[in-house]
CSV table of C-alpha atoms in Angstrom, one decimal:
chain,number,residue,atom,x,y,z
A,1,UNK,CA,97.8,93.9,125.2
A,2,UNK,CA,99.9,96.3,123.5
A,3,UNK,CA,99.3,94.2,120.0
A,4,UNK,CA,95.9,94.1,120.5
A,5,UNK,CA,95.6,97.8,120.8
A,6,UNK,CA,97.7,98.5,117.8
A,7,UNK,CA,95.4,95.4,115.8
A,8,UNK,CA,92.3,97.6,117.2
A,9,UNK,CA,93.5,100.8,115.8
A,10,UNK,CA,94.7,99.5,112.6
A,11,UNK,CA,91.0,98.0,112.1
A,12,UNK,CA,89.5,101.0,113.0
A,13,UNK,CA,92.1,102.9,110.3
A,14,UNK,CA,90.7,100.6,108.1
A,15,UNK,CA,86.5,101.1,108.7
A,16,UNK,CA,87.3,104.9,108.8
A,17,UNK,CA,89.6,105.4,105.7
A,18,UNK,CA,91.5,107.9,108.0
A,19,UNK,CA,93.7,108.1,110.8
A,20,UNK,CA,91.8,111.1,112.5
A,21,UNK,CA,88.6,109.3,112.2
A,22,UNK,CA,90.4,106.5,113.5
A,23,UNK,CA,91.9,107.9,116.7
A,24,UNK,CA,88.4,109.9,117.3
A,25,UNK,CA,86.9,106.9,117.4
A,26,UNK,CA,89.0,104.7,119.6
A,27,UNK,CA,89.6,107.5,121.8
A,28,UNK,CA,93.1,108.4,121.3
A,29,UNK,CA,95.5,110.9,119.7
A,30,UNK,CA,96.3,110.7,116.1
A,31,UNK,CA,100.1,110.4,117.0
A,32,UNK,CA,99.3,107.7,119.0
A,33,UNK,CA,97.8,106.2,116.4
A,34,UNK,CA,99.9,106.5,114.2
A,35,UNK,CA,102.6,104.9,116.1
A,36,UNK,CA,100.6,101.8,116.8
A,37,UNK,CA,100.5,101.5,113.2
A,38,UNK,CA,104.2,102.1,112.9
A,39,UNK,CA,104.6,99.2,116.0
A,40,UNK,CA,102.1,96.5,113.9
A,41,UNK,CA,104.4,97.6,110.6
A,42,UNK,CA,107.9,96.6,112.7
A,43,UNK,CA,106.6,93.5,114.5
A,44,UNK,CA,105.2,92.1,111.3
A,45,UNK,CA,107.5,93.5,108.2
């Protein structure tokens, strides 16, 4: 579930062009976002 959140965010980085668009949008923190980002970046490479 946790990858799945971290894919959602990361899409949603994406459609917005910014990370506190993003997080606005999905209802979370920009931190937070940004570490779901950071999590996708270390379980992928």
């Amino acid at each position: 579930m946790r990858d799945l959140n971290a894919l959602a965010t990361f899409v949603a980085v994406v459609d917005a062009g910014s990370y506190t668009v993003a997080a606005d949008r999905c209802g979370i923190s920009k931190a937070l976002a940004s570490r779901h980002i950071q999590e996708l970046e270390e379980s992928l490479g």
